[in-house]
């Protein structure tokens, strides 16, 4: 594998979104619009990454923080490139970038029916928490 990992750039959006759309376990919403992702990248400079091979984005990770906790979104590896260590490498890049900013703990949101994703995170040392619940509310524009 000759994949290169580099920071996620605004020009990567279309190729990344196509990867997300075609991958099981990635939940997409209006929060993933071009405008919203570009704002996320701007607010969280240097903490999101892509892996590319021959100009093709084959994996992504969005990483950010709120000043005290880190958050990972859309760790996604193209089906044909799974089980080669790309996901783990992207997580390491993201966590290293967050640590450099002083972030000491990180969370990820995983859909309950994403069994492959849950198994991946467990395999690389993350723990499923049963002591908290996610509660959301949609804000009207």
Coordinates of C-alpha atoms in Angstrom, one line a residue:
X1 CA 0.0 0.0 0.0
X2 CA 1.3 3.4 -1.0
X3 CA -1.3 5.6 0.7
X4 CA -0.2 9.0 1.9
X5 CA -1.8 10.6 5.0
X6 CA -2.1 14.4 5.0
X7 CA -4.3 17.1 6.5
X8 CA -7.9 17.3 5.2
X9 CA -8.1 20.3 2.9
X10 CA -11.3 22.1 1.8
X11 CA -10.7 20.8 -1.8
X12 CA -11.1 17.3 -0.5
X13 CA -14.7 17.7 0.5
X14 CA -16.4 16.2 -2.7
X15 CA -14.2 13.1 -2.7
X16 CA -14.6 12.6 1.0
X17 CA -18.3 13.0 0.9
X18 CA -18.6 10.5 -1.9
X19 CA -16.6 8.0 0.2
X20 CA -18.9 8.7 3.2
X21 CA -22.0 8.2 1.1
X22 CA -20.7 4.8 -0.2
X23 CA -19.6 3.4 3.2
X24 CA -21.8 1.5 5.6
X25 CA -21.9 2.8 9.1
X26 CA -21.4 6.5 8.3
X27 CA -24.4 8.6 9.3
X28 CA -24.8 11.7 7.2
X29 CA -27.0 14.7 7.8
X30 CA -27.2 18.4 6.9
X31 CA -24.4 18.9 9.4
X32 CA -22.2 17.3 6.7
X33 CA -22.9 19.9 4.0
X34 CA -19.9 21.5 2.3
X35 CA -20.4 24.7 4.2
X36 CA -20.6 23.0 7.6
X37 CA -17.6 20.7 7.0
X38 CA -15.5 23.6 5.7
X39 CA -16.4 25.6 8.9
X40 CA -15.4 22.6 11.0
X41 CA -12.1 22.4 9.3
X42 CA -11.5 26.1 9.8
X43 CA -12.3 25.9 13.5
X44 CA -10.2 22.7 14.0
X45 CA -7.1 23.3 11.9
X46 CA -4.7 20.5 11.6
X47 CA -6.8 17.8 13.4
X48 CA -8.6 16.2 10.4
X49 CA -6.8 14.0 7.9
X50 CA -7.3 12.0 4.7
X51 CA -5.4 9.1 3.2
X52 CA -5.0 9.1 -0.5
X53 CA -3.6 6.9 -3.1
X54 CA -3.1 8.1 -6.7
X55 CA -5.2 11.3 -6.0
X56 CA -8.0 9.1 -4.7
X57 CA -9.2 9.6 -1.1
X58 CA -9.4 6.2 0.4
X59 CA -9.9 7.1 4.1
X60 CA -10.8 10.1 6.2
X61 CA -11.0 11.2 9.8
X62 CA -12.5 14.4 11.1
X63 CA -11.1 15.5 14.5
X64 CA -11.9 18.5 16.6
X65 CA -12.3 19.7 20.1
X66 CA -14.3 22.1 22.3
X67 CA -11.3 23.2 24.3
X68 CA -11.3 20.4 26.8
X69 CA -12.5 17.2 25.0
X70 CA -11.7 15.9 21.6
X71 CA -14.2 14.5 19.2
X72 CA -13.8 12.2 16.2
X73 CA -16.2 12.0 13.3
X74 CA -16.3 10.1 10.1
X75 CA -13.3 7.7 10.5
X76 CA -14.0 6.0 7.2
X77 CA -11.9 3.6 5.2
X78 CA -12.8 2.5 1.7
X79 CA -13.9 -1.2 1.7
X80 CA -11.0 -2.2 -0.5
X81 CA -8.4 -0.8 1.9
X82 CA -9.7 -2.0 5.2
X83 CA -7.6 -4.2 7.5
X84 CA -4.3 -2.6 6.3
X85 CA -3.8 -0.3 9.3
X86 CA -5.1 2.9 7.7
X87 CA -7.8 3.5 10.3
X88 CA -5.4 3.1 13.1
X89 CA -2.9 5.4 11.4
X90 CA -5.5 8.1 10.9
X91 CA -6.6 7.8 14.6
X92 CA -3.0 8.2 15.7
X93 CA -2.5 11.3 13.5
X94 CA -5.7 12.8 14.9
X95 CA -5.0 12.0 18.5
X96 CA -1.4 13.3 18.2
X97 CA -2.7 16.6 16.8
X98 CA -5.3 16.9 19.6
X99 CA -2.7 16.1 22.3
X100 CA -0.4 18.8 20.8
X101 CA -3.3 21.2 21.5
X102 CA -3.6 20.1 25.2
X103 CA -6.6 17.8 24.7
X104 CA -6.4 14.9 27.2
X105 CA -9.6 12.9 26.4
X106 CA -11.4 12.1 23.1
X107 CA -14.9 10.8 22.3
X108 CA -16.4 9.3 19.1
X109 CA -20.0 8.9 18.2
X110 CA -20.8 5.5 16.6
X111 CA -24.2 4.4 15.3
X112 CA -25.5 1.5 17.4
X113 CA -25.9 -0.8 14.4
X114 CA -22.3 -0.1 13.2
X115 CA -21.0 -3.4 14.5
X116 CA -17.8 -3.2 12.4
X117 CA -17.0 0.2 13.7
X118 CA -17.7 -0.8 17.3
X119 CA -15.4 -3.8 16.9
X120 CA -12.6 -1.6 15.4
X121 CA -12.7 0.9 18.2
X122 CA -12.6 -1.9 20.8
X123 CA -9.7 -3.6 19.0
X124 CA -7.6 -0.5 19.2
X125 CA -8.2 0.1 22.9
X126 CA -11.3 2.3 23.2
X127 CA -14.1 1.5 25.6
X128 CA -17.8 1.5 25.1
X129 CA -19.5 3.5 27.8
X130 CA -22.8 2.6 29.3
X131 CA -22.9 5.3 31.9
X132 CA -23.8 8.1 29.6
X133 CA -26.4 8.8 27.0
X134 CA -26.4 11.1 24.0
X135 CA -29.2 13.6 24.0
X136 CA -29.7 15.8 21.0
X137 CA -31.9 18.6 19.8
X138 CA -32.2 20.1 16.3
X139 CA -31.9 23.9 16.3
X140 CA -34.0 25.7 13.7
X141 CA -32.2 28.1 11.4

